[in-house]
Amino acid sequence: MYKTMTPGPTNVRENVRMARSLETTNPDIDPAFCEFYKETCDRLAQLMYTKNNVYILGGEGILGLEAACASLTEKGDRVLVIDNGIFGKGFADFVTMYGGEAVSFVSDYHRPVEVSKLEEFLKKDSDFKYATVVHCDTPSGVLNPIKGICNLLASYGILTVVDSVAGMFGEYVNIDESKIDILCGGSQKALSAPPGLTMLWVSDKAIETMENRKTPIASFYANILTFKNYYKEKWFPYTMPISDIYGLRAAVDNVMADKGILERHEKIAAATRKAVLAGGMELYLEEGYSNTVTVIKVPAGFTDKQILETMKEKYNVMISGCFDILAGKVIRIGHMGENANKEDMKNVLDALTKTLKDIGFPVKCNMAEIFLEELNK
Ligand SMILES: *Cc1c(COP(=O)(O)O)cnc(C)c1O
């Protein structure tokens, strides 16, 4: 088995794996499961500083993004797609798939969206039903200021959909303070449960908007409204993946018990960037680094494959390359959730240092040593 240090799926703690092996009941008709599900949702609400509705859907993180768009979009609706990364741009596909008109606000992929520039744009055109924005756009690792962005959008009466799949639990998210109408999360990133579940935090205003549609939602599986009365009616739209939810709950409880989680992400991320730069490598971003992932340029004259294969085969550590416009251009180390610990990150940087030496890149130092020095400062 390789040590997985990718930006999701992340390592899964033993108590989460054990929870997934517990004896199961019939989640459709056993009221104890409905209570357990509700309690888990309540804890997720608490972690995001809100009393908004929370639903856990059976399906990987992408389902949440699609469900938000499917449930809000009617034919002809204008939707603002904030695009400074691959996931950001990707929202346009979901919008158009459900008949909406996606209008892009494109901004430099090497840095966060500037709220003032978005404001200039909105002064000219603000006729949007909702807007989509990605918190941490994982392929580049850029972290967008969702509080400023969503408060601005809300001031124009535009609903906000935020993908924080790769941000939440590694970066601070406060739904009420940020005025987020639909927040999308996934099980397999900083929460460190295995892939398979998506979590949605949905404001009453977003629910009302869905209920006031003129046309029905063009999906069953991606229809958020099917969950609306689950607790009152003790009924789920489909059989809930009970073992996945047992695991998720253990992961949620791990996060709740981990008071220093955000500070640890911040320290690990800062020390990683420092080490990588000291080794003579370059970061993809110019500013606005998320504390959940470090994205490093593939040095000129080398390939991502050389680095990734050597690390995997010789040193047993798996990090990621990238896809779409960043394919072949960067390598990515995920230090989110369970991955965000000193020992694993020391090992990954040690393996990267050795790998660079093996392939002939003039690495300037042992990056693991610099990392430890930084952490111990
Ligand atoms: C991981 C991730 C998702 C979920 O999609 P995957 O299929 O796991 O890639 C959605 N948004 C972002 C920003 C992610 O990092």
Coordinates of C-alpha atoms and ligand atoms in Angstrom, one line a residue:
M1 CA 0.0 0.0 0.0
Y2 CA 1.2 3.5 -0.9
K3 CA 1.0 6.3 1.6
T4 CA -1.7 8.5 0.1
M5 CA -0.8 12.2 0.3
T6 CA -3.2 13.5 -2.4
P7 CA -5.6 16.4 -2.0
G8 CA -8.5 14.0 -1.5
P9 CA -9.3 11.3 -0.9
T10 CA -7.3 11.6 2.3
N11 CA -6.2 9.1 4.9
V12 CA -9.0 7.7 7.0
R13 CA -8.5 7.2 10.8
E14 CA -9.1 3.8 12.3
N15 CA -12.1 4.8 14.3
V16 CA -13.8 6.0 11.1
R17 CA -13.0 2.7 9.4
M18 CA -14.3 0.8 12.4
A19 CA -17.5 2.8 12.5
R20 CA -18.2 1.7 8.9
S21 CA -18.0 -1.9 10.0
L22 CA -20.7 -1.7 12.7
E23 CA -23.9 -3.8 12.4
T24 CA -26.5 -2.0 10.4
T25 CA -30.3 -1.6 10.7
N26 CA -32.9 -0.8 8.0
P27 CA -32.3 2.9 7.5
D28 CA -35.6 3.3 5.7
I29 CA -37.8 2.3 8.7
D30 CA -35.7 2.3 11.9
P31 CA -36.4 5.6 13.7
A32 CA -33.1 5.2 15.5
F33 CA -31.3 5.7 12.2
C34 CA -33.3 8.8 11.4
E35 CA -32.3 10.3 14.7
F36 CA -28.7 9.4 14.1
Y37 CA -28.8 11.1 10.7
K38 CA -30.4 14.2 12.2
E39 CA -27.9 14.4 15.0
T40 CA -25.1 14.1 12.5
C41 CA -26.6 16.9 10.4
D42 CA -27.0 19.1 13.5
R43 CA -23.3 18.7 14.3
L44 CA -22.4 19.6 10.8
A45 CA -24.5 22.7 11.1
Q46 CA -22.8 23.6 14.4
L47 CA -19.3 23.2 12.8
M48 CA -20.3 25.7 10.1
Y49 CA -21.8 28.2 12.6
T50 CA -25.3 28.0 11.3
K51 CA -28.8 26.7 11.9
N52 CA -29.4 26.2 8.2
N53 CA -30.8 22.9 6.9
V54 CA -28.2 20.2 6.5
Y55 CA -28.6 17.1 4.3
I56 CA -26.2 14.3 3.7
L57 CA -26.7 12.8 0.2
G58 CA -25.5 9.4 -1.0
G59 CA -23.0 10.3 -3.7
E60 CA -19.5 11.7 -4.1
G61 CA -18.8 15.4 -3.7
I62 CA -19.8 16.2 -7.3
L63 CA -23.4 15.3 -6.5
G64 CA -23.7 18.2 -4.2
L65 CA -22.5 20.7 -6.8
E66 CA -24.9 19.2 -9.4
A67 CA -27.8 19.1 -6.9
A68 CA -27.4 22.8 -6.0
C69 CA -27.5 23.7 -9.7
A70 CA -30.3 21.2 -10.6
S71 CA -32.5 22.4 -7.7
L72 CA -32.0 26.2 -8.4
T73 CA -31.8 26.4 -12.2
E74 CA -34.9 26.9 -14.4
K75 CA -34.8 27.3 -18.1
G76 CA -33.4 30.7 -19.1
D77 CA -32.2 31.7 -15.6
R78 CA -29.0 33.8 -15.6
V79 CA -26.4 32.4 -13.3
L80 CA -23.0 34.1 -12.5
V81 CA -20.2 31.6 -12.6
I82 CA -17.1 32.9 -10.8
D83 CA -14.2 31.3 -12.6
N84 CA -10.6 31.5 -11.4
G85 CA -10.0 27.8 -11.4
I86 CA -10.9 24.5 -13.0
F87 CA -13.7 23.6 -10.6
G88 CA -15.0 27.2 -10.7
K89 CA -15.3 27.1 -14.5
G90 CA -16.9 23.6 -14.3
F91 CA -20.0 25.0 -12.6
A92 CA -21.0 26.4 -16.0
D93 CA -21.6 22.9 -17.3
F94 CA -24.1 22.1 -14.5
V95 CA -25.9 25.5 -15.1
T96 CA -26.3 24.9 -18.8
M97 CA -27.2 21.2 -18.4
Y98 CA -30.3 22.3 -16.5
G99 CA -31.2 25.0 -19.0
G100 CA -29.6 28.1 -17.3
E101 CA -27.5 30.7 -19.0
A102 CA -24.1 30.7 -17.4
V103 CA -22.4 34.1 -17.4
S104 CA -18.7 33.9 -16.4
F105 CA -16.7 36.3 -14.3
V106 CA -13.3 35.2 -15.2
S107 CA -10.3 36.1 -13.0
D108 CA -6.6 35.2 -13.0
Y109 CA -6.0 31.6 -12.1
H110 CA -2.8 32.4 -10.1
R111 CA -4.6 34.4 -7.4
P112 CA -7.8 34.8 -5.5
V113 CA -10.8 36.7 -6.9
E114 CA -10.7 40.4 -6.0
V115 CA -13.9 41.5 -4.4
S116 CA -13.5 45.0 -5.7
K117 CA -13.2 43.7 -9.3
L118 CA -16.3 41.6 -8.8
E119 CA -18.1 44.7 -7.5
E120 CA -17.2 46.6 -10.7
F121 CA -18.6 43.8 -12.8
L122 CA -21.9 43.6 -10.7
K123 CA -22.4 47.4 -11.0
K124 CA -22.9 46.8 -14.8
D125 CA -24.7 43.5 -14.6
S126 CA -26.3 42.0 -11.5
D127 CA -29.4 40.3 -12.9
F128 CA -28.5 36.8 -11.7
K129 CA -30.6 34.3 -9.8
Y130 CA -27.6 32.8 -8.1
A131 CA -23.8 32.7 -8.3
T132 CA -21.4 29.9 -7.9
V133 CA -17.9 30.2 -6.4
V134 CA -15.3 27.7 -5.2
H135 CA -13.6 28.2 -1.9
C136 CA -10.5 26.2 -2.4
D137 CA -10.1 25.4 -6.1
T138 CA -8.0 22.3 -5.6
P139 CA -6.2 22.0 -9.0
S140 CA -4.4 25.3 -8.3
G141 CA -5.0 25.4 -4.5
V142 CA -6.3 29.0 -4.7
L143 CA -8.3 30.1 -1.8
N144 CA -11.1 32.6 -2.5
P145 CA -12.4 35.1 0.0
I146 CA -15.9 33.7 0.2
K147 CA -17.0 35.9 3.0
G148 CA -16.4 39.1 1.0
I149 CA -17.6 37.6 -2.3
C150 CA -20.9 36.2 -0.9
N151 CA -21.7 39.2 1.2
L152 CA -21.3 41.3 -1.9
L153 CA -23.5 39.0 -4.0
A154 CA -26.1 38.9 -1.2
S155 CA -26.2 42.7 -1.2
Y156 CA -27.4 42.5 -4.8
G157 CA -30.0 39.9 -3.9
I158 CA -28.1 37.1 -5.6
L159 CA -28.2 33.6 -4.0
T160 CA -24.8 32.1 -3.4
V161 CA -23.6 28.5 -4.0
V162 CA -20.2 27.8 -2.6
D163 CA -18.1 24.7 -3.2
S164 CA -15.9 24.2 -0.2
V165 CA -15.4 20.5 -0.7
A166 CA -11.6 21.0 -0.4
G167 CA -11.7 23.9 2.0
M168 CA -14.0 23.1 4.9
F169 CA -12.4 21.7 8.1
G170 CA -9.0 22.8 6.8
E171 CA -10.1 26.5 6.4
Y172 CA -12.5 28.5 8.4
V173 CA -16.1 28.6 7.0
N174 CA -18.9 30.5 8.7
I175 CA -22.1 30.2 6.8
D176 CA -24.2 32.9 8.5
E177 CA -21.4 35.5 8.6
S178 CA -20.6 34.7 4.9
K179 CA -24.2 34.7 3.8
I180 CA -23.9 31.3 1.9
D181 CA -27.1 29.9 0.7
I182 CA -25.9 26.5 -0.4
L183 CA -22.6 25.2 0.9
C184 CA -21.3 22.0 -0.7
G185 CA -19.0 19.6 1.1
G186 CA -17.6 16.1 0.5
S187 CA -16.7 13.3 2.8
Q188 CA -13.2 12.5 1.4
K189 CA -11.3 15.8 1.8
A190 CA -10.4 17.4 5.1
L191 CA -13.2 15.6 6.9
S192 CA -11.2 12.4 6.2
A193 CA -13.9 9.9 5.7
P194 CA -13.8 7.8 2.5
P195 CA -15.4 9.1 -0.7
G196 CA -19.1 8.5 -1.2
L197 CA -21.1 11.2 0.6
T198 CA -21.8 14.8 -0.1
M199 CA -23.1 17.3 2.5
L200 CA -25.2 20.3 1.8
W201 CA -26.0 23.3 4.0
V202 CA -29.1 25.0 2.6
S203 CA -30.6 28.3 3.7
D204 CA -34.4 28.8 4.0
K205 CA -34.2 31.3 1.2
A206 CA -32.7 28.8 -1.1
I207 CA -35.4 26.3 -0.2
E208 CA -38.1 28.9 -0.8
T209 CA -36.6 29.7 -4.2
M210 CA -36.7 26.0 -5.1
E211 CA -40.3 25.8 -3.9
N212 CA -41.3 28.8 -5.9
R213 CA -40.1 27.5 -9.2
K214 CA -42.5 27.6 -12.1
T215 CA -41.2 24.3 -13.5
P216 CA -40.3 21.1 -11.6
I217 CA -36.7 20.2 -10.8
A218 CA -35.4 18.1 -13.7
S219 CA -33.9 15.4 -11.5
F220 CA -34.8 13.1 -8.7
Y221 CA -31.4 12.2 -7.3
A222 CA -30.1 15.8 -7.5
N223 CA -33.4 17.3 -6.2
I224 CA -32.6 18.9 -2.8
L225 CA -36.3 19.3 -2.0
T226 CA -36.8 15.5 -1.7
F227 CA -34.9 15.8 1.6
K228 CA -36.8 18.7 3.0
N229 CA -39.3 16.8 5.2
Y230 CA -37.3 13.7 5.9
Y231 CA -37.3 14.3 9.7
K232 CA -40.9 15.2 10.0
E233 CA -42.1 12.3 7.8
K234 CA -39.3 9.9 9.0
W235 CA -38.7 9.1 5.4
F236 CA -35.8 9.4 3.0
P237 CA -36.1 9.7 -0.8
Y238 CA -33.9 6.6 -1.2
T239 CA -32.2 4.1 1.1
M240 CA -29.4 5.9 2.9
P241 CA -25.9 4.4 2.7
I242 CA -25.9 3.7 6.4
S243 CA -22.3 2.4 6.8
D244 CA -21.0 5.5 5.0
I245 CA -23.0 7.6 7.4
Y246 CA -21.7 5.8 10.4
G247 CA -18.2 6.5 9.2
L248 CA -19.0 10.1 8.4
R249 CA -20.3 10.6 11.9
A250 CA -17.1 9.3 13.5
A251 CA -15.2 11.7 11.2
V252 CA -17.4 14.6 12.3
D253 CA -16.8 13.7 15.9
N254 CA -13.1 13.6 15.3
V255 CA -13.2 17.1 13.9
M256 CA -15.3 18.4 16.7
A257 CA -12.9 17.0 19.3
D258 CA -9.9 18.5 17.4
K259 CA -9.8 22.1 18.7
G260 CA -6.5 23.0 17.0
I261 CA -7.5 21.7 13.6
L262 CA -7.4 25.0 11.6
E263 CA -4.2 26.2 13.3
R264 CA -2.5 22.9 12.5
H265 CA -3.5 23.2 8.8
E266 CA -2.1 26.7 8.7
K267 CA 1.2 25.8 10.2
I268 CA 1.7 22.6 8.1
A269 CA 0.8 24.5 4.9
A270 CA 3.2 27.4 5.7
A271 CA 6.1 25.1 6.5
T272 CA 5.4 23.1 3.4
R273 CA 5.6 26.1 1.1
K274 CA 8.7 27.3 2.8
A275 CA 10.4 23.9 2.4
V276 CA 9.4 23.6 -1.3
L277 CA 10.8 27.0 -2.1
A278 CA 14.0 26.3 -0.2
G279 CA 14.4 23.2 -2.2
G280 CA 14.5 25.3 -5.4
M281 CA 11.0 24.4 -6.7
E282 CA 8.3 27.0 -7.6
L283 CA 4.7 27.3 -6.5
Y284 CA 2.0 27.6 -9.0
L285 CA 0.1 30.4 -7.2
E286 CA 1.4 34.0 -6.8
E287 CA -0.8 34.5 -3.7
G288 CA -3.9 33.1 -1.9
Y289 CA -2.7 29.7 -0.9
S290 CA -5.2 27.3 0.7
N291 CA -3.9 25.6 3.8
T292 CA -5.2 22.2 2.5
V293 CA -3.0 21.7 -0.6
T294 CA 0.3 22.8 -2.0
V295 CA 0.6 23.0 -5.8
I296 CA 4.1 22.9 -7.2
K297 CA 5.3 23.6 -10.8
V298 CA 6.9 20.7 -12.5
P299 CA 10.5 22.0 -13.1
A300 CA 11.4 22.7 -16.7
G301 CA 13.0 19.8 -18.4
F302 CA 11.2 17.2 -16.2
T303 CA 7.8 15.6 -16.3
D304 CA 5.2 15.1 -13.7
K305 CA 5.2 11.4 -14.5
Q306 CA 8.9 11.0 -13.6
I307 CA 8.3 12.6 -10.2
L308 CA 5.0 10.9 -9.4
E309 CA 6.2 7.4 -10.5
T310 CA 9.5 7.6 -8.7
M311 CA 7.9 8.7 -5.5
K312 CA 5.4 6.0 -5.7
E313 CA 7.6 3.1 -6.8
K314 CA 10.7 3.9 -4.9
Y315 CA 9.4 5.7 -1.8
N316 CA 5.9 4.4 -1.5
V317 CA 4.3 7.8 -1.4
M318 CA 1.5 8.8 -3.6
I319 CA 0.9 12.5 -4.4
S320 CA -1.1 13.8 -7.4
G321 CA -0.6 15.4 -10.8
C322 CA -3.4 17.5 -12.2
F323 CA -5.9 17.5 -15.0
D324 CA -7.5 19.8 -17.6
I325 CA -5.4 22.9 -18.3
L326 CA -3.0 22.0 -15.5
A327 CA -2.3 18.5 -16.7
G328 CA 1.4 17.8 -16.7
K329 CA 2.2 21.2 -15.4
V330 CA 2.0 20.8 -11.6
I331 CA 2.2 18.2 -8.8
R332 CA 0.1 18.5 -5.7
I333 CA 0.5 17.5 -2.1
G334 CA -2.6 17.2 -0.1
H335 CA -2.2 18.2 3.5
M336 CA -5.8 18.3 4.6
G337 CA -7.6 16.5 7.4
E338 CA -5.7 13.3 8.5
N339 CA -2.9 14.1 6.1
A340 CA -2.1 17.4 7.9
N341 CA 0.3 16.0 10.4
K342 CA 4.0 16.5 11.0
E343 CA 5.2 12.9 10.5
D344 CA 3.4 12.2 7.2
M345 CA 4.4 15.6 5.8
K346 CA 8.0 15.1 6.8
N347 CA 8.0 11.8 5.0
V348 CA 6.4 13.1 1.9
L349 CA 9.0 16.0 1.7
D350 CA 11.8 13.6 2.3
A351 CA 10.6 11.3 -0.5
L352 CA 10.2 14.3 -2.8
T353 CA 13.7 15.5 -2.0
K354 CA 15.1 12.0 -2.8
T355 CA 13.0 11.7 -5.9
L356 CA 14.3 15.0 -7.3
K357 CA 17.9 13.9 -6.7
D358 CA 17.2 10.6 -8.4
I359 CA 15.8 12.3 -11.5
G360 CA 18.6 14.8 -11.7
F361 CA 17.0 18.0 -10.5
P362 CA 19.4 20.1 -8.4
V363 CA 17.4 20.1 -5.2
K364 CA 19.0 22.7 -2.8
C365 CA 18.3 21.1 0.5
N366 CA 16.5 18.4 2.3
M367 CA 13.0 19.8 2.2
A368 CA 11.9 17.7 5.2
E369 CA 14.5 19.3 7.4
I370 CA 13.4 22.8 6.4
F371 CA 9.8 21.8 7.1
L372 CA 10.6 20.6 10.6
E373 CA 12.7 23.7 11.4
E374 CA 9.8 25.9 10.3
L375 CA 7.3 23.9 12.3
N376 CA 9.4 24.1 15.4
K377 CA 9.9 27.8 15.2
Ligands
LIG1 C1 -12.7 17.0 -4.7 C2 -13.5 18.2 -5.1 C3 -14.8 18.0 -5.5 C4 -15.4 16.6 -5.6 O1 -15.0 16.1 -6.8 P1 -14.0 14.9 -7.0 O2 -14.7 14.0 -8.0 O3 -13.6 14.2 -5.8 O4 -12.8 15.5 -7.7 C5 -15.5 19.1 -5.8 N1 -14.9 20.4 -5.7 C6 -13.7 20.5 -5.3 C7 -13.1 21.9 -5.3 C8 -12.9 19.4 -5.0 O5 -11.6 19.6 -4.6

